[in-house]
PDB file of C-alpha atoms in Angstrom:
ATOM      1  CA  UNK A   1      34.865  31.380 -10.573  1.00 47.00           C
ATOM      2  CA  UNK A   2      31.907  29.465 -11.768  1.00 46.00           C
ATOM      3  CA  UNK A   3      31.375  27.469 -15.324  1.00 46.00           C
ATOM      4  CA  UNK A   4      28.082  26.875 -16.980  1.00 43.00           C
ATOM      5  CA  UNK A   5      27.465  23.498 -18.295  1.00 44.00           C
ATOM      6  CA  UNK A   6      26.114  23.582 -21.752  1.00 44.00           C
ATOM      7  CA  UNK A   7      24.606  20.743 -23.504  1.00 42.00           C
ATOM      8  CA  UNK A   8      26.261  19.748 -27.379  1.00 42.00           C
ATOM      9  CA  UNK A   9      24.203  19.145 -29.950  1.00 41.00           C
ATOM     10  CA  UNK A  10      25.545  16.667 -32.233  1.00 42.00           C
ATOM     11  CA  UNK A  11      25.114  17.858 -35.997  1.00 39.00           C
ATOM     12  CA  UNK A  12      24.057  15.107 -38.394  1.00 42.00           C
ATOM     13  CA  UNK A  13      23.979  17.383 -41.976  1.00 44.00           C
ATOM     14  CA  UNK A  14      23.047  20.448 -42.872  1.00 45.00           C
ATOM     15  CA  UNK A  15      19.500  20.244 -42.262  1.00 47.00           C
ATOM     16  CA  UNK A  16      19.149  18.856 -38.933  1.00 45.00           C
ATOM     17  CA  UNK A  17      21.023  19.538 -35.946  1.00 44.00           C
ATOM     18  CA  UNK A  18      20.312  16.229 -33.309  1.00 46.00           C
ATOM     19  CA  UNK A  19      19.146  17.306 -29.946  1.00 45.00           C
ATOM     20  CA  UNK A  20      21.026  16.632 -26.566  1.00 45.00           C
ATOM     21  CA  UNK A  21      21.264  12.665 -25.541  1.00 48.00           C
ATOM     22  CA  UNK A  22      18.696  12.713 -22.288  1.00 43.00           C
ATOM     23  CA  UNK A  23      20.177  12.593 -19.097  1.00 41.00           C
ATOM     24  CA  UNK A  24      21.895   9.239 -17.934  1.00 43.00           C
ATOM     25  CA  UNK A  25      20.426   8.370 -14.740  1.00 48.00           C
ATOM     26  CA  UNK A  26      22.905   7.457 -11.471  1.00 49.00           C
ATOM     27  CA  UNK A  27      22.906   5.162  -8.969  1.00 54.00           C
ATOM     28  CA  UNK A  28      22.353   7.806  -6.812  1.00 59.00           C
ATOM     29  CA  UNK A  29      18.582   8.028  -7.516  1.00 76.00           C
ATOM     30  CA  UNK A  30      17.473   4.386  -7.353  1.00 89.00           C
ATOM     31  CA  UNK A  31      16.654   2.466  -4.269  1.00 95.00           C
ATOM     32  CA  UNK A  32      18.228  -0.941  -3.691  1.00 95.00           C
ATOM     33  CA  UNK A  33      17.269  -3.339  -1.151  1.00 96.00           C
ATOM     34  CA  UNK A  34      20.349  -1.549   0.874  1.00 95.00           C
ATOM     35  CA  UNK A  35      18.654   1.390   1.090  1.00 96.00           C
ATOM     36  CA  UNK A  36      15.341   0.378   2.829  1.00 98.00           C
ATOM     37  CA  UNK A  37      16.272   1.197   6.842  1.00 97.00           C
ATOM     38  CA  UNK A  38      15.860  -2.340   9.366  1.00 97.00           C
ATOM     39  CA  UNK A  39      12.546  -2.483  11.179  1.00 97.00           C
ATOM     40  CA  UNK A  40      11.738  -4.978  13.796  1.00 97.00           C
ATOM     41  CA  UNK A  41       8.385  -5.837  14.789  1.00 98.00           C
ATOM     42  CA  UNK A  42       7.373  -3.453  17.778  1.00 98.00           C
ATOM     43  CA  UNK A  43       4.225  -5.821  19.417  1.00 98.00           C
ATOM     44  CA  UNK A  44       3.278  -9.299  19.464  1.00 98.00           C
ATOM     45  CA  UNK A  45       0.655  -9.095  16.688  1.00 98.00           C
ATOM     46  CA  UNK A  46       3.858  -7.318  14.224  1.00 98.00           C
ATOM     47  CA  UNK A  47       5.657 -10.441  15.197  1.00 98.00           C
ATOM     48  CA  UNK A  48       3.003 -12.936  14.147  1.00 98.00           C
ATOM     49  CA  UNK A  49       2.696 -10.955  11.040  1.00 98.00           C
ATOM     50  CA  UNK A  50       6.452 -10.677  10.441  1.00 98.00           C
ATOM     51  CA  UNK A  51       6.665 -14.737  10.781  1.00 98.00           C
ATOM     52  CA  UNK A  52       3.791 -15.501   8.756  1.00 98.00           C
ATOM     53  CA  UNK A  53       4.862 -13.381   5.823  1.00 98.00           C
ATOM     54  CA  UNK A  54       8.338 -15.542   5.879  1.00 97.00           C
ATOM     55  CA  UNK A  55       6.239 -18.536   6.337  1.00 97.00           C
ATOM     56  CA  UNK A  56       5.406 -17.929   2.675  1.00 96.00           C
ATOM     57  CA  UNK A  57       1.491 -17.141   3.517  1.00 98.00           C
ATOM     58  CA  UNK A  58       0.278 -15.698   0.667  1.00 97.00           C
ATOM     59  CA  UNK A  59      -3.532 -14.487   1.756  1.00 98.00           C
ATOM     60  CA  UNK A  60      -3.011 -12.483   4.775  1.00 98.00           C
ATOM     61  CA  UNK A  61      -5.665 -10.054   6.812  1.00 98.00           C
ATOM     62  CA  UNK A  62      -4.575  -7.517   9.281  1.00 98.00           C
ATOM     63  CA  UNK A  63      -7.429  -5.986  10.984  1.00 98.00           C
ATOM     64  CA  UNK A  64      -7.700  -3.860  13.879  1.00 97.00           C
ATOM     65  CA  UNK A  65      -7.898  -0.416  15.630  1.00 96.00           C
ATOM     66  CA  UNK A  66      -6.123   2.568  14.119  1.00 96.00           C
ATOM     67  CA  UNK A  67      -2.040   3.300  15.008  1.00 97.00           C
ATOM     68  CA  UNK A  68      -1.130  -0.373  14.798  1.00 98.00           C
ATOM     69  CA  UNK A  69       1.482  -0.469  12.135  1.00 98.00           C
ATOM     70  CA  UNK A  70      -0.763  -2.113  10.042  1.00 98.00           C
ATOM     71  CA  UNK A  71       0.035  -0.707   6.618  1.00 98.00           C
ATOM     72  CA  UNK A  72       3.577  -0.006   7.531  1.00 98.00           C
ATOM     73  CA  UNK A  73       4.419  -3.454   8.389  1.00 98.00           C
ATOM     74  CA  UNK A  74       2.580  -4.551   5.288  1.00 98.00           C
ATOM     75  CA  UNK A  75       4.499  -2.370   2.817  1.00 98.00           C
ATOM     76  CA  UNK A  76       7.926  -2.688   4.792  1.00 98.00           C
ATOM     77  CA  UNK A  77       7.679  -6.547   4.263  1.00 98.00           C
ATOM     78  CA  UNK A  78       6.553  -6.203   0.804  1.00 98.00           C
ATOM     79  CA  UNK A  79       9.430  -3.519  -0.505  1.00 98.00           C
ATOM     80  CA  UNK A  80      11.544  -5.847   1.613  1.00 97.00           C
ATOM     81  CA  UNK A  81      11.000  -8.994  -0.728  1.00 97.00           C
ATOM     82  CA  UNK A  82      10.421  -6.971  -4.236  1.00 98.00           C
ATOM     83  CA  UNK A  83      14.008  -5.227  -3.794  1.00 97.00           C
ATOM     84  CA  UNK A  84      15.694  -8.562  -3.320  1.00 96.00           C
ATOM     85  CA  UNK A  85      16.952  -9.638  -6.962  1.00 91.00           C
ATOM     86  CA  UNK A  86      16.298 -13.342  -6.094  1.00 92.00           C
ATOM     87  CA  UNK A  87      12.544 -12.468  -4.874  1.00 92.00           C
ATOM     88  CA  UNK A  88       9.904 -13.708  -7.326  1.00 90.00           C
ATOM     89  CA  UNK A  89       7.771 -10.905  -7.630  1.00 96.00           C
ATOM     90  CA  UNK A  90       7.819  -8.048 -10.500  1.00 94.00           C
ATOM     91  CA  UNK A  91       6.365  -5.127  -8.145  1.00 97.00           C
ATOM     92  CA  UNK A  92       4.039  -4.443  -5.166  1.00 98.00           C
ATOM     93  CA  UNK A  93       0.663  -3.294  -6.314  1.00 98.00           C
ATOM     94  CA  UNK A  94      -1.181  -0.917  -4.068  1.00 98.00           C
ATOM     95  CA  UNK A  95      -4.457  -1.175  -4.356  1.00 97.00           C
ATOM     96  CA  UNK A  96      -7.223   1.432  -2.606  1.00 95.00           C
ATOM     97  CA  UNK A  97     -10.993   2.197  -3.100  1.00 91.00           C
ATOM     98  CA  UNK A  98     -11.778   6.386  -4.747  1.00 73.00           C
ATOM     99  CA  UNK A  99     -14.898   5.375  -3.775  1.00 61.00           C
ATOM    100  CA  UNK A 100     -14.820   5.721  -0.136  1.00 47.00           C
ATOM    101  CA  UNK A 101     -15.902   9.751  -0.087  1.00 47.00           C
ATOM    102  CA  UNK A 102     -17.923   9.143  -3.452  1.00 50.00           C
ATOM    103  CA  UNK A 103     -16.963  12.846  -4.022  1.00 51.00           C
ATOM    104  CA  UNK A 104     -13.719  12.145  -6.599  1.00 50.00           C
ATOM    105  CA  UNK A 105     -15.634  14.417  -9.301  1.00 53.00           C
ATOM    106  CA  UNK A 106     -15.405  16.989  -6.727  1.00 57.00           C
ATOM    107  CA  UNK A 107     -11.657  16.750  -6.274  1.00 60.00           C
ATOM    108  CA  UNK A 108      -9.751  19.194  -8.398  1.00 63.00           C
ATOM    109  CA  UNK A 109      -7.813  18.055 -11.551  1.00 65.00           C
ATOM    110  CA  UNK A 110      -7.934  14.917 -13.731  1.00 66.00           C
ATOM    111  CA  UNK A 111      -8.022  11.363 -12.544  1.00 67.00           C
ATOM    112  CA  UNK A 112      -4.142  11.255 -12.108  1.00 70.00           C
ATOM    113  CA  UNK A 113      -4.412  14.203  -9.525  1.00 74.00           C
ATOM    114  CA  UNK A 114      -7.269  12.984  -8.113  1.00 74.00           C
ATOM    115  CA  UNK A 115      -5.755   9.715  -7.395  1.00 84.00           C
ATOM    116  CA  UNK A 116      -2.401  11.079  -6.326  1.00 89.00           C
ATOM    117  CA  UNK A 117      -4.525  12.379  -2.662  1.00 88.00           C
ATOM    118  CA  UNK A 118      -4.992   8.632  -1.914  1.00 92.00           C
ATOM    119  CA  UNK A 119      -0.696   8.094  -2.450  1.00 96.00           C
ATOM    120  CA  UNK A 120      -0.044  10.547   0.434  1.00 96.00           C
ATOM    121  CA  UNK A 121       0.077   8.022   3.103  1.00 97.00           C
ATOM    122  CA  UNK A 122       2.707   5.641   1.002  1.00 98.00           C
ATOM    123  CA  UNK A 123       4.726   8.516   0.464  1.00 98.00           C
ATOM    124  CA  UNK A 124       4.886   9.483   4.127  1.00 98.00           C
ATOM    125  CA  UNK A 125       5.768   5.528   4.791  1.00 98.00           C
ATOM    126  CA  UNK A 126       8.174   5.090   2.131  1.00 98.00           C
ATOM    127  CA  UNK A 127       9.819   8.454   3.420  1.00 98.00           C
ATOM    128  CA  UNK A 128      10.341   6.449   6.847  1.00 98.00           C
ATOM    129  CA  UNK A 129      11.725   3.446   5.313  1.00 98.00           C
ATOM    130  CA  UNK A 130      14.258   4.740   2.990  1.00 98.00           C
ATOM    131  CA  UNK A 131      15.032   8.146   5.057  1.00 97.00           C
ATOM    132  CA  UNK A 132      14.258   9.898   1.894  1.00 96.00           C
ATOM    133  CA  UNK A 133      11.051  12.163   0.577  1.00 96.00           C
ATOM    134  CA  UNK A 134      11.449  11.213  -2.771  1.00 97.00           C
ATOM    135  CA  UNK A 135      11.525   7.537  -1.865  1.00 98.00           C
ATOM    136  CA  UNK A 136       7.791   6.293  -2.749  1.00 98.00           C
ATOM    137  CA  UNK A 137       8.003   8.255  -6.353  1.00 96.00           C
ATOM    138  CA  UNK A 138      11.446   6.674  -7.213  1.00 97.00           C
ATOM    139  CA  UNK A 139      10.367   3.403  -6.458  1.00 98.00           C
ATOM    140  CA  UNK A 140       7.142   4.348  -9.110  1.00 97.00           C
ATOM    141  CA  UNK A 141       9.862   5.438 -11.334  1.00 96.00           C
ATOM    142  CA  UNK A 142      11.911   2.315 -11.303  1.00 96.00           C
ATOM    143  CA  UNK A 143       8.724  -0.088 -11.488  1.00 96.00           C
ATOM    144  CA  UNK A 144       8.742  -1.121  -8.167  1.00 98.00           C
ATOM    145  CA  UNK A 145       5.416   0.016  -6.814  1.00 98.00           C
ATOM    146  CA  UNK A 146       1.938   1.057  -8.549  1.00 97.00           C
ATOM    147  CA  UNK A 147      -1.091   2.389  -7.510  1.00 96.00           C
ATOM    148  CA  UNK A 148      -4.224   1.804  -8.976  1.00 95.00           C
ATOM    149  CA  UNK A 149      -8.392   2.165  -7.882  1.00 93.00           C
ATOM    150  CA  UNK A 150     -10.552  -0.551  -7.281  1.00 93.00           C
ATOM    151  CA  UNK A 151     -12.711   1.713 -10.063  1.00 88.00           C
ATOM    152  CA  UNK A 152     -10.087   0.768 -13.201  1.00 88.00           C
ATOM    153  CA  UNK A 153      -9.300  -3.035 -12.068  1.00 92.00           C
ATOM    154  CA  UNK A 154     -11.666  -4.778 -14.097  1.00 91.00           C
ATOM    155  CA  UNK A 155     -10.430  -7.413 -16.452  1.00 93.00           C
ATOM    156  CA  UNK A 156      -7.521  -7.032 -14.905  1.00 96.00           C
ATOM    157  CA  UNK A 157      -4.621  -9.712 -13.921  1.00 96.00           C
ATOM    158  CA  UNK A 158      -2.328  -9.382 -11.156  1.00 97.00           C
ATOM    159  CA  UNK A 159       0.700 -11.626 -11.698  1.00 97.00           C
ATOM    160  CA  UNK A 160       4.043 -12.059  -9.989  1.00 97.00           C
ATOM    161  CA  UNK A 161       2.858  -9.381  -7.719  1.00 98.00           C
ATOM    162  CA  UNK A 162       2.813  -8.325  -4.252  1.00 98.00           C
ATOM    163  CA  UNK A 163      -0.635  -6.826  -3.654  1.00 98.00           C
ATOM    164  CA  UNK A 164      -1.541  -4.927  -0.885  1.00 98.00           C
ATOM    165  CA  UNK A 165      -4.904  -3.707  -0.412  1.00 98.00           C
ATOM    166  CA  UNK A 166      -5.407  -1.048   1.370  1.00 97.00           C
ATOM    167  CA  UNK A 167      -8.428   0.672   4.139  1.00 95.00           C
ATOM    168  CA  UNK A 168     -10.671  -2.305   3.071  1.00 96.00           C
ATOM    169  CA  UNK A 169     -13.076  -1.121   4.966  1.00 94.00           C
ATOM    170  CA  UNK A 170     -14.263   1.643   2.504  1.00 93.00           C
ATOM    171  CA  UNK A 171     -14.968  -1.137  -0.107  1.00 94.00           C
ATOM    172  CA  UNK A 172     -18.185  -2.167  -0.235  1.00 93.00           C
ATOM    173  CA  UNK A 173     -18.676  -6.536  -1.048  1.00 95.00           C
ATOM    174  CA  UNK A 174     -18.484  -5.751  -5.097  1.00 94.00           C
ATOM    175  CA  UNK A 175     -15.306  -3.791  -4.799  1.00 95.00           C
ATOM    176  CA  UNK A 176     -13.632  -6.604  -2.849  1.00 96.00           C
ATOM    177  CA  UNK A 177     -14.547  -9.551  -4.648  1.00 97.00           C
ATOM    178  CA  UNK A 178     -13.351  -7.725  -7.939  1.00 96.00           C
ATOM    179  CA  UNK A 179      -9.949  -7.203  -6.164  1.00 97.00           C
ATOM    180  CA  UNK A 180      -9.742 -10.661  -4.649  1.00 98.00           C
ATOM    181  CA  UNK A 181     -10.548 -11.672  -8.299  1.00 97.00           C
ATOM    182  CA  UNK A 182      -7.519 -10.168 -10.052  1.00 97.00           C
ATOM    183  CA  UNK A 183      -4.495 -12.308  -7.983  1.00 98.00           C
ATOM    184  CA  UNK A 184      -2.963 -14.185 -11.070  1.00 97.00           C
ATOM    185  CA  UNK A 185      -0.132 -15.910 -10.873  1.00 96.00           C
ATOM    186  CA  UNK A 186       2.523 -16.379  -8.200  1.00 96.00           C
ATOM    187  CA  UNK A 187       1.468 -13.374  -6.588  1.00 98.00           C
ATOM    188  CA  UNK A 188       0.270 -13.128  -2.943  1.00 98.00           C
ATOM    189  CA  UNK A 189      -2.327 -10.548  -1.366  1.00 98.00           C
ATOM    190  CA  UNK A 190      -2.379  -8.727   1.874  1.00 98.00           C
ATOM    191  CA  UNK A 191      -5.410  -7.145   3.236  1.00 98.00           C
ATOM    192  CA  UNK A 192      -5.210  -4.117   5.767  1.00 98.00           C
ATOM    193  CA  UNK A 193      -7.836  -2.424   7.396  1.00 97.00           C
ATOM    194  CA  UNK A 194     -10.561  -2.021  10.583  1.00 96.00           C
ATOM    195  CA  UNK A 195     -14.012  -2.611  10.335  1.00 92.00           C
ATOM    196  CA  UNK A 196     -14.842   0.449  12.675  1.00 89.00           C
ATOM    197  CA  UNK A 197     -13.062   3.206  10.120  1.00 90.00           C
ATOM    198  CA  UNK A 198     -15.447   2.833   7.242  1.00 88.00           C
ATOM    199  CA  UNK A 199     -16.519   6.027   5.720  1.00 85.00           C
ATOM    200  CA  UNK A 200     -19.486   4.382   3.761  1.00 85.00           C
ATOM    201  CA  UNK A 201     -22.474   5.156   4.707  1.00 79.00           C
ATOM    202  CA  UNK A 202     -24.979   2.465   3.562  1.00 81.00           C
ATOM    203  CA  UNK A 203     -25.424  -0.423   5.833  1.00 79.00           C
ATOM    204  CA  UNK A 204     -24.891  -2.939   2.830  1.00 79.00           C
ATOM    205  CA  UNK A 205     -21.765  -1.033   1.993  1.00 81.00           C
ATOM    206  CA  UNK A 206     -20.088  -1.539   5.444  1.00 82.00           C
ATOM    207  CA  UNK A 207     -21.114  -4.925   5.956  1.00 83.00           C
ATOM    208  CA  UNK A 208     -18.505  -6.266   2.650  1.00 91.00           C
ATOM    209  CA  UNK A 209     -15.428  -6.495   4.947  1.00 95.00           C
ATOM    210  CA  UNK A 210     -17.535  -9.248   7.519  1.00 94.00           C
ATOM    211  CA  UNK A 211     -18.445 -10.902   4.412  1.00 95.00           C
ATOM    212  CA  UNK A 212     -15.389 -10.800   2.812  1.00 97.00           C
ATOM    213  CA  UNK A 213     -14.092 -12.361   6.089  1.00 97.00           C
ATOM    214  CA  UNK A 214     -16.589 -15.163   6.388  1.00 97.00           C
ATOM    215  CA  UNK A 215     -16.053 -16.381   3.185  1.00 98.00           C
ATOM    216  CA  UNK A 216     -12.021 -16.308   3.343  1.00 98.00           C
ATOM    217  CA  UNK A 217     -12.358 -18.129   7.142  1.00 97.00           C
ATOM    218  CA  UNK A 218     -13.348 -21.113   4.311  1.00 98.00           C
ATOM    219  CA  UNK A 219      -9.663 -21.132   2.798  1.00 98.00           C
ATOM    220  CA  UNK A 220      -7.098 -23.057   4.455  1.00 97.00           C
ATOM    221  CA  UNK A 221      -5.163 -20.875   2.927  1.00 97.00           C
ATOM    222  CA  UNK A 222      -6.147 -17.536   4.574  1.00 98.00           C
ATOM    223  CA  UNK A 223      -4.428 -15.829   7.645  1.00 98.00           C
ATOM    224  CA  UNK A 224      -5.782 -13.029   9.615  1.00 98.00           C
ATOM    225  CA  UNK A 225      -3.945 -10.674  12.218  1.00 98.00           C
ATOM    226  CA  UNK A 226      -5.874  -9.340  15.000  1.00 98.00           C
ATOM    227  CA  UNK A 227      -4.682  -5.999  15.932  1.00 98.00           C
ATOM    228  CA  UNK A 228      -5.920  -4.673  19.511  1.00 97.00           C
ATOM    229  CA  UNK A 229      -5.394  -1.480  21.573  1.00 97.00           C
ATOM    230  CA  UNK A 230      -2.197  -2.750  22.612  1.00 97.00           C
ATOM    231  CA  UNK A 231      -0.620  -3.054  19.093  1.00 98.00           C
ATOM    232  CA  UNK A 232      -0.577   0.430  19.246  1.00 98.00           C
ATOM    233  CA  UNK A 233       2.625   1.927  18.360  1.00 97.00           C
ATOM    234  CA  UNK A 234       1.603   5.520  16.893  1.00 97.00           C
ATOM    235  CA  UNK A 235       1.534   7.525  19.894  1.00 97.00           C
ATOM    236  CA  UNK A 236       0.421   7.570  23.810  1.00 97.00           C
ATOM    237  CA  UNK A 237      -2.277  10.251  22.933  1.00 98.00           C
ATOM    238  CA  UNK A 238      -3.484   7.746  19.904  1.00 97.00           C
ATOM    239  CA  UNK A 239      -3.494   5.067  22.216  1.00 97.00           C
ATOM    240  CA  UNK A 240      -5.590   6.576  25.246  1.00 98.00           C
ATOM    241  CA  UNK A 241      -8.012   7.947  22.595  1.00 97.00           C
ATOM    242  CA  UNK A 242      -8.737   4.757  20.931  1.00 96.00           C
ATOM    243  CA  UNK A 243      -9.114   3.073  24.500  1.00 97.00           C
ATOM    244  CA  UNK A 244     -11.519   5.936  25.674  1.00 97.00           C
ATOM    245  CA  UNK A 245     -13.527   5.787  21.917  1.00 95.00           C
ATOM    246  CA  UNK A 246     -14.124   2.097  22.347  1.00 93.00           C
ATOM    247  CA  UNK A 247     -15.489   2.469  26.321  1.00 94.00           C
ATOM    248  CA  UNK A 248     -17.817   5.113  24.575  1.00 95.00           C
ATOM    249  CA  UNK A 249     -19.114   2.939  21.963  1.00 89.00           C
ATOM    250  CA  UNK A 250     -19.815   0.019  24.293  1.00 88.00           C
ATOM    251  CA  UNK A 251     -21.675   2.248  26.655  1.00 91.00           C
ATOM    252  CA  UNK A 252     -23.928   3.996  23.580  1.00 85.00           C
ATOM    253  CA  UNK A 253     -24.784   0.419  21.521  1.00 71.00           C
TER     254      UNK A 253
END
């Protein structure tokens, strides 16, 4: 025999009948640092990674070839330190460029939809870390992560924040130097990408990420990751494509 569950409504006079209190939300829903799974650093280049991040760096570059963990390691690290109640950061930031296909106005729906296609990939990783599908919107829920375009950062401020920027290589110099721009304070910045993915098209465009890295080379404080073909950890079929791609290349140039 089954019961339905009917929500009271609390009468306050004659005139006006209070709606339902909303739901109370349980435990059950939000991520703690006990729910993110264990990961240890598959290759040598993870490892570096892994121990410069507890080194405390704070302006860190991975670059290299597709399949290398690269934004995986970057997020697992960050949701890592922003779930631990003695970590000094408010949330991670995501950061990525809506730029790259210049074809958003072509994309159905408004911005928020538009944007949401460029949160696919955290979802997928957050699904991974926390065994759970839902895992990437909860922690947007609970003010743990946010995503936002390079095109709405301006006069922005990034403080106590973990900021990970994301395919860098689809942001041309301008987009870049306004990101770099917007770490406030106590927050630290990772960079993840590979110069040979870039989507843009313009020769100017694609040449931001060597700039970028010429200039940060300057900064004691800066860090950079070199991921090769044998960081990767995505698949045997990945990693004999990228190998044969590369031969290619060299033999075409």
């Amino acid at each position: 025999m089954s019961t339905k569950r009917t929500s009271k409504l609390t009468i306050v006079n004659d005139n006006h009948i209070a709606p339902p209190p909303p739901p109370r939300s349980t435990n059950t829903l939000r991520l703690k640092l006990d729910s993110l799974k264990t990961f240890t650093p598959l290759t040598d280049n993870q490892k570096i990674f892994f121990d410069a991040y507890k080194r405390g760096d704070y302006f860190v570059a991975l670059h290299g070839v597709a399949g290398t963990g690269k934004t995986f390691i970057a997020c697992y690290k960050a949701l890592e330190e922003v779930l631990d109640k003695n970590n000094n950061f408010n949330k991670i930031i995501i950061v990525r460029s809506a730029v790259q296909s210049r074809e958003m106005g072509h994309l159905p729906g408004d911005v928020n939809d538009k944007l949401d296609i460029y949160q696919q990939p955290y979802r997928q990783i957050c699904h991974t870390l926390f065994d759970r599908k839902d895992a990437y919107d909860r922690l947007v829920e609970q003010g743990y992560v946010e995503f936002i375009s390079t095109s709405f950062i301006r006069g922005m401020s990034f403080d106590d924040a973990i900021i990970i920027v994301d395919e860098i290589q689809n942001m041309n110099f301008e987009e870049i130097d306004t990101v770099m721009t917007r770490v406030g304070y106590r927050s630290k910045i990772i960079w993840c990408g590979d110069y040979r993915q870039t989507d843009l098209r313009k020769n100017g465009d694609r040449s931001g990420i060597l700039k970028f890295f010429d200039i940060a080379h300057h900064m004691n404080a800066f860090t950079r990751v070199e991921f090769t073909v044998d960081d990767i950890v995505r698949s045997s079929l990945v990693k004999d494509y990228i190998i044969a791609k590369l031969k290619y290349e060299d033999l075409v140039q």
